[in-house]
Amino acid sequence: MRSVAVTGLGVVSAFGVGVEPFRAGLLANASAFAPARLFDPSPYLARQACEVPSVPPDPLGEVTERAHRLLLAAAGEALDGAEGTLAGERSAIVLGTTLGGNRAFTAWLAGEPWTDASELSSPARLLARRTGVAGPVQTVSVACASGAAAIAQAAGWIRSGRVDRALAGGFDALSEFVFSGFDSLRALSPGTVRPFDVRRDGLGLGEGAGCLLLESAEAAAARGARPLAWLRGAASAADAFHPTRPSPEGSGLARALAAALRDAGAEPSAVGFVSAHGTATRLNDRMEALGLASVFGERLRSLPVHSVKGAIGHTLGAAGAIEAALTVLVLSTGIVPPTAGFEEPDPECPLDVVAGAPRTLEAVPRFAASTSSAFAGTNAVLVLERA
Amino acid sequence: MTRRVVVTAAARADEGPGASADPSPVDLARLRRVDHYARTALLAGARALARAGVSRPASPDADAGVVVGSAWGCRGSILSHARSLLRGAEGADPPSPAVFAQTVHNSACGELAVAWNLGGVSEAILSGPTAGLEAILSASDRVRAGSAALVVAVGVDGADPALLPAWEAARRRFGARAPTFAGGGAALVLERPGRPGAAPLAAVADGTLLFEPDPVRARERLAAWLRAAGHPLGTLPLVLPSPDLDGCLDPGPLRRAGLAGEILGPEPPDGDAFGAAGALGAVRAVERIGRGGGACAVLVRDPEGPAAALVLTAAGG
């Protein structure tokens, strides 16, 4: 089985376009929540969201759909310096999204002309045409685990030898469609989003995109690309508990995590950082703490854990990819950013949540895990190793 | 280490009351509450699992999973939620949480996982017309790699009346070649050989996914792949379940290229099943192998560029 190197990162978040504003915003313990401007939030209990302040236009002027422009910006950054390397039959594109170009779909419902931007798979095809990818081009949609699932699929193809390189990631744009839905579920916090905090009262929505350029060790070496990290393991698992409610004990997440660690050949004791899903809902965070505890045991109390969702919101299909990018940054620097919004620990979530200020780890961990848990009970976990 | 992958059951969602195995672990009340997409996937997947003799374990089985492929997914529920939002702007009832909960495309995975305690891989592929075949290939990859012992692969797209206006709008770019909207659902159970009581119907020999917007080059690449994989071109039965929208899989050129023996399809014969087509075609291929042994290939082409191929062989081959 071949090694998979992460050789490029791209992030678009409410902190701005690029990995650097994302990293700097997290390290500053900032929160990008502000009153929603993309639609009128006044009918809803919550009024805030994390919107990307300025979504770049498509350089070729073909794409207007907001979600797709988020994706194009992240893909462009991940491919920076590697343009042209994806051309040919030995490359793949795998994207994850929850709703894709759903704004185009709702615009059509309101009387606008139909465009293929409404189709979930259209951005993957667009990127394939632009990059010359002639291998597999796939779109996965497993709700909030979509970004991680896309990366896992791409990595699997590289490991098995089917392709040498892949652009993989996730994206989703904020819309009233999603906002109204989460509002109807009473899942949105009207105040500060506080992952794992005892006072947490709901999630906050965001938008964004994350992309990783993945290459076999041989392909990366052939073009002199320096691995930022290695993607060693991946797995998904279903809760098989309830169509909409998460397993209270986090058993699906635990199965996915255990399987991903086995896939990576990593003992739980070798994991030194977890980028958690951490939505800040009562149910999710408790479930996640129990799931992590069932794999890491007592060690979990001293295992640094982080959630980005108090800072940039829940970016749905982008979340798993953005959090994978964060995990690569932590493995590269040994610095864990604070979890925005977290102040007071919850006895039901006995985690070492990094909070208040960045923490420089005594030693850069060898392995780190990024976890995602989705509506309908899909869990996906990525295990990365420092380069 | 790679493993052999066998097909131990094949089923369609629309087999009706005469079907040989009822999806008994499915909660019928639940079936009535879910949207057309999840219901079709649940019926096809549950029927295949029952037919394969897979009993529902008492707790979630980490070695058993589900992969669903669809072009339109839960678009019917998305449409309902979006319409309620538009109506809400006019002062009508607010969006329903029950509907919103079904606006995720992995809802079909979740329903099957709950019904059958499938605690392993859970994946939904929304790649357009090739999605059903992609689901089968992904499921096969999981078994081959050893990350699952058994995966039910489902291809599904609903002929939900609510979707017809969207489909009509989307089809216009294909002009007169566009067929009627049919929809459907089908499932295969893929697993490693040796489960007690399982009777393999076929084996997965090969599969590929490629992206090629030019229809002639796409045909050439599929032919080259089949040749490189060592399949007996010219006599290999081909199932072409999707309507041919760009001429890539016209039977005439396929025969002139020496690609095809017997050609079966489209599936269903009177319309386009979109993401279900590949899985419906695979069911047809399993039936063909059951009648005559040998190998059978399923090819699906998306005129936007993607193409997928699956080669099944006799279980003992």
XYZ file of C-alpha atoms in Angstrom:
704
model
C 0.000 0.000 0.000
C 1.392 3.376 -1.008
C 1.954 6.374 1.259
C -0.202 9.453 0.720
C 1.446 12.852 1.123
C -0.445 16.070 1.707
C 1.395 18.550 -0.480
C -1.039 21.422 -0.783
C -3.668 23.141 1.351
C -6.393 25.605 0.530
C -8.877 27.144 2.958
C -11.612 29.705 2.565
C -13.327 30.645 5.804
C -15.023 33.586 7.437
C -11.531 34.764 8.393
C -10.857 35.309 4.692
C -9.432 33.597 1.668
C -6.382 31.498 2.358
C -4.722 29.263 4.909
C -2.899 32.189 6.516
C -5.930 34.245 7.570
C -7.524 31.008 8.816
C -4.446 30.129 10.885
C -4.022 33.676 12.181
C -7.690 33.996 13.114
C -7.643 30.757 15.064
C -4.399 31.607 16.864
C -5.845 35.006 17.825
C -8.791 33.212 19.461
C -11.054 35.315 17.254
C -14.656 34.614 16.379
C -15.970 35.516 12.948
C -19.632 35.493 14.008
C -21.562 38.580 13.022
C -25.148 39.404 12.119
C -26.102 37.493 8.965
C -26.121 39.697 5.867
C -26.728 37.238 3.055
C -30.406 37.054 4.012
C -32.710 38.610 6.542
C -32.332 36.591 9.770
C -35.068 38.451 11.634
C -37.632 35.591 11.419
C -35.270 33.315 13.334
C -34.188 32.869 16.937
C -30.517 33.117 15.998
C -29.327 36.030 13.888
C -25.612 35.408 13.530
C -23.442 33.473 11.127
C -19.881 33.289 9.851
C -19.931 34.626 6.309
C -16.901 34.784 4.076
C -16.333 38.531 3.836
C -15.338 38.707 0.188
C -15.735 35.689 -2.060
C -13.310 35.977 -4.974
C -14.764 36.000 -8.463
C -14.044 33.097 -10.749
C -10.815 34.019 -12.599
C -12.400 32.793 -15.843
C -15.682 34.560 -15.199
C -17.795 31.440 -15.795
C -18.944 30.703 -12.266
C -21.310 32.874 -10.304
C -22.672 30.400 -7.740
C -21.305 31.400 -4.331
C -20.605 27.860 -3.137
C -18.632 27.077 -6.249
C -16.590 30.260 -6.007
C -15.665 29.322 -2.440
C -14.485 25.982 -3.763
C -12.532 27.458 -6.668
C -10.619 29.752 -4.323
C -9.656 26.902 -1.993
C -8.736 24.624 -4.891
C -6.602 27.363 -6.414
C -4.640 27.763 -3.208
C -4.158 24.016 -2.746
C -2.830 23.772 -6.294
C -0.623 26.851 -6.028
C 2.718 25.910 -7.529
C 1.395 22.570 -8.709
C -0.707 23.763 -11.627
C -0.648 21.246 -14.415
C 0.327 18.314 -12.236
C -3.212 16.965 -12.174
C -3.579 16.624 -15.938
C -4.048 13.068 -17.162
C -5.603 9.725 -16.359
C -3.586 9.162 -13.172
C -5.265 11.977 -11.277
C -8.604 12.287 -9.516
C -10.939 14.870 -8.071
C -13.193 14.049 -5.126
C -15.364 16.714 -3.580
C -17.732 16.614 -0.670
C -20.675 18.892 -0.159
C -23.980 18.899 1.632
C -26.004 21.041 -0.723
C -23.589 22.202 -3.433
C -25.099 24.911 -5.580
C -28.384 24.927 -3.720
C -28.698 28.687 -4.046
C -29.015 28.171 -7.798
C -31.680 25.537 -7.168
C -33.738 27.775 -4.906
C -33.280 30.637 -7.366
C -34.724 28.366 -10.053
C -37.682 27.639 -7.789
C -38.192 31.373 -7.468
C -38.332 31.717 -11.250
C -34.720 32.042 -12.410
C -33.528 29.913 -15.370
C -32.146 26.438 -14.617
C -28.371 26.115 -14.613
C -26.196 23.087 -14.066
C -24.860 24.851 -10.967
C -27.857 23.237 -9.263
C -26.348 19.785 -9.813
C -24.257 18.541 -6.925
C -21.610 17.076 -9.220
C -21.131 20.096 -11.488
C -18.191 21.713 -9.615
C -16.190 18.470 -9.674
C -16.693 18.278 -13.441
C -15.769 21.939 -13.810
C -12.537 21.440 -11.900
C -11.762 18.334 -13.943
C -12.134 20.260 -17.192
C -9.960 23.102 -15.908
C -7.191 20.938 -14.492
C -7.208 18.274 -17.193
C -7.996 15.496 -14.755
C -8.986 12.421 -16.769
C -9.192 9.861 -13.965
C -12.037 9.393 -11.469
C -14.140 12.473 -10.719
C -16.525 11.961 -7.846
C -18.831 13.891 -5.524
C -19.744 12.523 -2.132
C -22.464 13.879 0.112
C -22.658 12.600 3.649
C -23.866 15.818 5.263
C -21.393 17.310 7.740
C -18.832 14.549 7.166
C -18.666 15.175 3.405
C -15.288 16.923 3.322
C -13.591 14.191 5.338
C -15.279 11.460 3.300
C -14.033 13.018 0.068
C -10.466 13.123 1.348
C -10.746 9.523 2.522
C -11.984 8.366 -0.871
C -9.179 10.140 -2.724
C -6.558 8.803 -0.351
C -7.884 5.288 -0.844
C -7.427 5.536 -4.592
C -3.839 6.749 -4.201
C -3.003 4.068 -1.655
C -4.379 1.321 -3.891
C -2.420 2.604 -6.884
C -5.442 3.607 -8.948
C -4.198 7.205 -9.217
C -1.060 9.130 -8.274
C -2.559 12.480 -7.374
C -5.897 13.858 -6.244
C -7.468 17.138 -5.357
C -9.921 16.483 -2.544
C -11.984 18.648 -0.274
C -15.326 20.032 0.698
C -17.404 23.158 0.353
C -20.753 24.692 1.251
C -22.194 28.179 1.193
C -24.416 29.763 3.779
C -28.013 30.219 2.758
C -31.369 30.870 4.306
C -32.307 27.343 3.249
C -29.841 25.869 5.732
C -30.331 28.553 8.358
C -34.097 28.086 8.423
C -33.681 24.317 8.621
C -31.367 24.372 11.613
C -33.613 26.998 13.164
C -36.577 24.665 12.748
C -34.592 22.012 14.603
C -33.857 24.542 17.371
C -30.189 23.697 16.901
C -28.823 27.244 16.499
C -27.328 29.182 19.363
C -28.685 32.706 19.768
C -25.480 33.725 21.542
C -21.854 32.693 21.747
C -21.076 29.342 20.149
C -19.208 27.367 22.794
C -17.966 23.918 21.755
C -17.643 21.532 24.728
C -18.418 24.329 27.212
C -20.902 23.572 29.978
C -23.002 26.574 28.853
C -23.152 25.557 25.200
C -26.599 25.962 23.696
C -26.298 25.267 20.018
C -24.268 25.618 16.884
C -23.612 28.553 14.618
C -23.527 28.270 10.869
C -20.673 29.251 8.628
C -19.536 28.720 5.091
C -16.303 27.946 3.360
C -14.199 25.453 1.512
C -11.161 23.349 2.181
C -8.992 21.467 -0.288
C -6.001 19.175 0.026
C -3.644 18.175 -2.736
C -2.782 14.534 -2.130
C 0.004 12.666 -3.889
C 1.689 9.326 -3.615
C 5.110 9.601 -2.039
C 6.613 8.767 -5.404
C 4.605 11.373 -7.313
C 5.449 14.053 -4.769
C 9.128 13.179 -4.878
C 9.137 13.150 -8.660
C 8.201 16.816 -8.794
C 10.192 17.783 -5.712
C 7.133 18.535 -3.604
C 7.666 18.581 0.150
C 5.043 16.652 2.135
C 3.312 18.796 4.734
C 2.006 15.648 6.424
C 1.076 12.054 5.597
C -2.486 10.839 5.441
C -2.147 7.414 7.030
C -5.634 6.245 7.824
C -9.292 6.877 7.130
C -12.585 5.229 7.942
C -16.269 5.855 8.071
C -18.886 4.207 10.231
C -22.600 4.524 10.700
C -24.222 5.105 14.058
C -26.974 2.644 13.085
C -28.916 4.154 15.957
C -31.530 6.590 14.674
C -32.104 8.275 11.299
C -31.594 11.766 12.726
C -30.389 11.588 16.353
C -26.745 10.733 17.094
C -25.889 7.650 19.052
C -25.857 8.924 22.678
C -22.716 6.957 23.498
C -20.808 8.006 20.408
C -20.467 4.397 19.363
C -20.447 5.156 15.626
C -17.737 7.748 16.050
C -15.753 5.317 18.198
C -15.984 2.630 15.497
C -14.835 5.062 12.829
C -11.954 6.303 14.972
C -10.818 2.791 15.905
C -10.975 1.703 12.275
C -9.057 4.752 11.059
C -6.338 4.158 13.657
C -6.087 0.508 12.602
C -5.907 1.637 8.992
C -3.060 3.980 9.918
C -1.256 1.355 11.951
C -1.360 3.786 14.874
C -1.977 2.987 18.510
C -4.294 5.409 20.301
C -1.363 6.282 22.562
C 0.530 7.686 19.541
C -2.155 10.287 18.839
C -1.229 13.696 20.212
C -3.998 15.943 18.900
C -7.647 15.680 17.926
C -9.486 18.164 15.755
C -12.975 17.382 16.977
C -16.287 17.892 15.242
C -17.385 19.971 18.277
C -20.557 21.597 16.980
C -21.514 23.028 20.400
C -24.883 21.318 20.575
C -25.666 19.576 23.838
C -26.076 16.178 22.203
C -23.187 16.226 19.757
C -20.458 17.330 22.140
C -21.458 14.879 24.840
C -21.709 12.070 22.298
C -18.319 12.996 20.897
C -16.635 13.064 24.282
C -17.976 9.600 25.064
C -16.917 8.272 21.672
C -13.403 9.643 22.050
C -13.200 8.304 25.608
C -14.081 4.814 24.495
C -11.002 4.783 22.238
C -8.516 6.928 24.176
C -9.587 5.994 27.709
C -8.224 8.019 30.605
C -5.586 9.503 28.334
C -8.280 11.670 26.798
C -8.065 14.011 29.793
C -4.602 15.112 28.676
C -5.043 14.825 24.900
C -5.260 18.295 23.286
C -8.619 18.737 21.564
C -9.812 21.620 19.408
C -12.965 22.674 17.594
C -13.001 25.361 14.909
C -16.748 25.896 15.114
C -16.722 28.626 17.740
C -14.471 30.606 15.422
C -15.686 30.040 11.852
C -18.999 28.310 12.466
C -20.173 24.976 11.198
C -19.267 24.955 7.518
C -21.156 21.683 6.858
C -19.634 19.923 3.852
C -16.471 21.997 4.133
C -15.920 21.285 7.824
C -14.098 17.966 7.525
C -11.715 19.335 4.912
C -11.013 22.605 6.731
C -10.398 20.663 9.939
C -8.074 18.280 8.104
C -6.133 21.341 6.944
C -5.948 22.551 10.546
C -4.677 19.133 11.616
C -1.901 19.376 9.032
C -0.976 22.818 10.419
C -0.810 21.465 13.978
C 1.410 18.578 12.865
C 3.626 21.045 11.010
C 4.064 23.526 13.845
C 3.234 21.783 17.112
C 0.968 24.718 17.987
C -2.686 24.079 18.825
C -4.973 27.112 18.546
C -7.496 27.878 21.265
C -11.108 26.839 20.865
C -13.043 30.066 20.498
C -16.036 30.251 22.812
C -14.827 27.604 25.263
C -14.427 28.875 28.810
C -15.985 26.533 31.339
C -15.474 22.767 31.112
C -18.444 20.445 31.101
C -18.069 17.452 33.438
C -19.905 15.446 30.791
C -17.156 16.280 28.285
C -13.952 15.514 30.182
C -11.616 16.675 27.442
C -8.423 18.710 27.387
C -9.945 21.461 25.252
C -7.231 23.945 24.314
C -8.646 27.340 25.233
C -7.760 30.939 25.915
C -4.426 31.010 24.108
C -2.468 28.840 21.670
C -0.655 25.915 23.212
C 2.773 24.893 22.019
C 3.040 21.159 22.464
C 6.127 19.829 24.234
C 6.763 17.589 21.268
C 5.089 17.645 17.890
C 2.863 14.566 17.990
C 3.461 11.800 15.523
C -0.226 11.252 14.778
C -3.326 13.419 14.916
C -6.956 12.673 14.168
C -9.680 14.777 12.601
C -13.222 13.625 13.335
C -16.537 14.393 11.654
C -20.024 13.290 12.641
C -22.993 13.919 10.427
C -26.736 13.996 10.317
C -28.148 10.569 9.444
C -25.426 8.959 11.523
C -22.392 9.001 9.243
C -19.030 9.416 10.994
C -15.711 9.902 9.195
C -12.237 10.052 10.693
C -8.883 10.926 9.135
C -5.563 10.046 10.799
C -2.560 12.087 9.738
C 1.126 11.707 10.554
C 3.677 14.491 10.803
C 6.054 14.732 7.836
C -3.529 -7.388 0.548
C -6.471 -7.594 -1.810
C -9.402 -9.926 -1.524
C -11.908 -11.444 -3.858
C -15.328 -9.811 -3.922
C -18.494 -11.769 -4.629
C -22.076 -10.716 -5.247
C -24.442 -12.656 -3.038
C -27.705 -10.915 -3.862
C -29.205 -8.534 -6.375
C -32.555 -6.835 -6.064
C -34.682 -4.059 -7.458
C -36.882 -1.752 -5.455
C -39.910 -2.317 -7.673
C -40.137 -6.099 -7.655
C -43.596 -5.969 -6.119
C -45.417 -8.391 -3.842
C -44.260 -11.482 -5.713
C -40.631 -10.912 -4.782
C -38.966 -13.901 -3.215
C -37.764 -12.155 -0.109
C -39.533 -9.460 1.853
C -37.503 -6.747 3.529
C -38.784 -7.898 6.925
C -36.502 -5.865 9.251
C -37.803 -2.629 7.760
C -40.224 -0.756 9.962
C -43.171 -0.186 7.659
C -44.306 2.856 9.624
C -40.870 4.317 9.136
C -41.018 3.488 5.460
C -44.138 5.620 5.143
C -42.517 8.582 6.876
C -39.375 8.887 4.745
C -39.149 10.603 1.372
C -39.321 8.861 -1.974
C -35.529 8.686 -2.314
C -34.871 7.043 1.048
C -37.876 4.756 0.655
C -36.688 3.473 -2.714
C -33.157 2.931 -1.410
C -34.472 1.229 1.680
C -36.667 -1.149 -0.315
C -33.906 -2.097 -2.750
C -31.208 -2.436 -0.107
C -33.374 -4.290 2.392
C -34.601 -6.690 -0.260
C -31.021 -7.458 -1.338
C -29.863 -7.989 2.248
C -32.797 -10.284 2.997
C -32.167 -12.198 -0.210
C -28.494 -12.617 0.685
C -29.552 -14.245 3.947
C -28.029 -11.503 6.058
C -29.716 -11.456 9.438
C -29.933 -8.298 11.479
C -27.369 -8.473 14.283
C -28.301 -7.435 17.799
C -25.809 -4.565 17.765
C -24.235 -2.558 14.938
C -21.837 -4.640 12.873
C -18.639 -2.687 12.210
C -17.780 -4.968 9.294
C -20.990 -4.329 7.386
C -21.800 -1.106 5.591
C -23.784 0.724 2.967
C -22.867 2.841 -0.060
C -25.608 4.679 -1.926
C -25.251 6.312 -5.334
C -27.709 8.806 -6.770
C -27.852 11.656 -9.239
C -30.675 13.594 -7.627
C -30.572 12.218 -4.108
C -33.034 13.669 -1.646
C -33.884 16.527 -3.993
C -37.577 15.923 -3.378
C -37.201 16.854 0.298
C -34.913 19.747 -0.625
C -37.623 20.965 -2.941
C -40.239 20.680 -0.184
C -38.108 22.599 2.302
C -37.245 25.294 -0.245
C -40.900 25.703 -1.159
C -41.904 26.003 2.481
C -39.275 28.709 2.821
C -40.742 30.582 -0.127
C -44.242 30.172 1.286
C -42.979 31.243 4.709
C -41.916 34.531 3.201
C -45.570 35.013 2.378
C -46.620 34.303 5.954
C -47.469 30.597 5.670
C -46.311 27.820 8.019
C -42.589 27.724 8.848
C -40.292 24.978 7.498
C -40.823 21.536 9.002
C -37.952 19.983 10.969
C -39.076 16.540 9.804
C -38.646 17.564 6.183
C -35.352 19.371 6.801
C -33.962 16.248 8.479
C -34.363 14.457 5.158
C -32.499 17.054 3.112
C -29.190 15.229 3.517
C -28.284 12.783 0.780
C -26.937 10.211 3.242
C -30.422 9.860 4.722
C -30.761 6.668 2.682
C -27.552 5.321 4.253
C -28.830 6.168 7.709
C -32.159 4.463 7.133
C -30.534 1.258 5.890
C -27.929 1.312 8.651
C -30.637 1.576 11.310
C -32.862 -1.030 9.692
C -30.081 -3.602 9.401
C -27.600 -2.520 12.100
C -24.947 -1.769 9.507
C -22.296 -0.126 11.691
C -19.469 0.093 9.178
C -18.867 2.217 6.111
C -21.590 4.733 5.327
C -21.204 6.659 2.098
C -23.406 8.521 -0.374
C -22.096 9.320 -3.852
C -23.904 12.069 -5.761
C -22.035 12.012 -9.030
C -24.768 12.132 -11.631
C -25.782 9.252 -13.899
C -22.688 7.189 -13.035
C -23.423 7.292 -9.290
C -25.046 3.860 -9.007
C -22.121 2.146 -10.632
C -19.730 4.250 -8.562
C -21.491 3.008 -5.429
C -20.891 -0.590 -6.482
C -17.243 0.103 -7.287
C -16.720 1.893 -3.982
C -18.368 -0.937 -2.074
C -16.194 -3.421 -3.918
C -13.073 -1.388 -3.071
C -13.984 -1.517 0.625
C -14.379 -5.280 0.639
C -11.283 -5.801 -1.476
C -9.194 -3.619 0.819
C -10.460 -5.467 3.877
C -12.126 -2.466 5.514
C -15.509 -4.193 5.275
C -16.672 -7.782 5.116
C -20.004 -6.941 3.503
C -21.392 -3.815 1.873
C -24.791 -3.283 0.330
C -24.421 -0.988 -2.684
C -27.537 0.858 -3.767
C -28.240 2.947 -6.836
C -31.334 5.055 -6.533
C -33.159 7.956 -8.072
C -36.765 8.765 -7.419
C -39.318 9.444 -10.088
C -40.833 11.771 -7.519
C -43.438 13.918 -9.243
C -42.063 16.895 -7.356
C -38.818 16.476 -9.257
C -40.265 16.477 -12.735
C -40.100 20.248 -13.268
C -36.445 20.274 -12.235
C -35.669 17.362 -14.462
C -37.513 18.934 -17.384
C -35.419 22.058 -16.918
C -32.183 20.087 -16.709
C -32.914 17.850 -19.716
C -33.244 20.692 -22.202
C -29.530 20.729 -22.903
C -29.779 17.176 -24.242
C -32.474 18.107 -26.719
C -34.412 15.378 -28.463
C -32.199 12.550 -27.211
C -33.392 13.031 -23.665
C -35.747 10.208 -22.655
C -38.497 10.295 -20.101
C -37.721 10.458 -16.425
C -38.098 6.980 -14.959
C -36.136 6.629 -11.771
C -35.765 3.414 -9.866
C -33.622 1.626 -7.364
C -31.485 -1.495 -7.225
C -28.950 -3.009 -4.888
C -26.194 -5.603 -4.794
C -24.745 -7.240 -1.721
C -20.984 -7.432 -2.109
C -18.859 -9.391 0.308
C -15.777 -11.441 0.787
C -16.372 -15.139 -0.003
C -17.056 -17.673 2.679
C -19.944 -16.401 4.795
C -21.859 -19.488 5.906
C -25.084 -19.810 3.983
C -24.149 -17.260 1.340
C -24.421 -18.378 -2.271
C -22.322 -16.233 -4.615
C -24.121 -15.268 -7.815
C -21.191 -13.497 -9.459
C -17.798 -12.006 -8.698
C -16.477 -8.504 -9.249
C -13.642 -8.742 -11.737
C -12.809 -5.144 -12.552
C -14.075 -1.628 -12.559
C -12.981 1.817 -13.588
C -13.994 5.456 -13.462
C -12.773 8.028 -15.932
C -13.447 11.576 -17.025
C -13.567 12.339 -20.728
C -15.899 15.012 -22.136
C -15.336 13.938 -25.758
C -17.684 10.996 -26.508
C -15.470 9.312 -29.088
C -12.389 9.480 -26.901
C -14.445 8.224 -23.971
C -15.493 5.182 -26.028
C -11.898 4.556 -27.034
C -10.729 4.806 -23.449
C -13.387 2.376 -22.225
C -12.415 -0.043 -24.994
C -8.729 0.312 -24.150
C -9.466 -0.342 -20.494
C -11.462 -3.482 -21.280
C -8.697 -4.750 -23.556
C -6.010 -4.025 -20.978
C -8.047 -5.873 -18.371
C -8.012 -8.914 -20.653
C -11.724 -9.211 -21.319
C -12.930 -11.019 -24.419
C -13.999 -8.091 -26.572
C -16.403 -8.869 -29.334
C -18.135 -11.547 -27.311
C -18.415 -9.793 -23.970
C -22.083 -9.021 -23.233
C -22.541 -5.365 -22.444
C -25.275 -3.862 -20.321
C -25.851 -0.237 -21.276
C -28.430 0.881 -18.742
C -28.375 4.636 -19.410
C -29.872 6.209 -22.498
C -27.090 7.247 -24.839
C -27.214 11.033 -24.875
C -24.037 11.921 -26.745
C -23.350 8.941 -28.997
C -20.544 7.578 -26.843
C -22.272 4.256 -26.266
C -24.227 3.925 -29.500
C -24.434 0.166 -30.158
C -23.355 0.645 -33.791
C -19.965 2.200 -33.097
C -19.456 -0.163 -30.172
C -19.922 -3.160 -32.476
C -17.773 -1.605 -35.208
C -15.051 -1.082 -32.608
C -15.288 -4.785 -31.854
C -16.363 -3.985 -28.317
C -19.635 -5.691 -27.845
C -21.259 -9.022 -28.218
C -24.795 -9.049 -26.917
C -26.067 -5.617 -25.839
C -28.649 -5.297 -23.086
C -30.359 -2.110 -22.040
C -31.384 0.540 -21.408
C -32.607 -0.172 -17.928
C -35.482 0.493 -17.425
C -36.395 0.169 -21.098
C -38.731 3.137 -21.175
C -36.789 5.903 -19.511
C -33.762 7.222 -17.696
C -33.118 5.966 -14.186
C -30.175 8.361 -13.690
C -28.144 7.357 -10.651
C -30.048 4.109 -10.358
C -29.137 3.059 -13.887
C -25.747 1.539 -13.060
C -27.163 -0.557 -10.254
C -30.148 -1.645 -12.357
C -27.660 -2.599 -15.064
C -25.579 -4.559 -12.586
C -28.661 -6.503 -11.504
C -29.258 -7.285 -15.173
C -25.635 -8.406 -15.515
C -25.960 -10.724 -12.527
C -29.104 -12.224 -14.082
C -27.282 -12.622 -17.426
C -24.383 -14.388 -15.745
C -26.829 -16.620 -13.923
C -28.309 -17.683 -17.247
C -25.140 -18.172 -19.210
C -22.047 -17.941 -17.054
C -19.032 -16.094 -18.372
C -18.538 -12.391 -17.862
C -20.695 -9.343 -18.404
C -19.797 -5.642 -18.394
C -21.888 -2.651 -17.370
C -21.004 0.724 -18.879
C -22.529 4.066 -17.905
C -21.707 7.344 -19.537
C -22.509 10.843 -18.287
C -22.440 13.178 -21.290
C -20.827 15.788 -19.045
C -17.639 13.700 -18.944
C -17.661 10.927 -16.352
C -17.894 7.283 -17.399
C -17.908 4.132 -15.315
C -17.405 0.458 -16.097
C -17.923 -2.680 -14.058
C -17.076 -6.222 -15.127
C -18.750 -9.095 -13.329
C -17.841 -12.733 -13.857
C -19.317 -16.061 -12.838
C -18.879 -16.663 -9.128
C -16.454 -19.487 -9.687
C -14.561 -17.656 -12.460
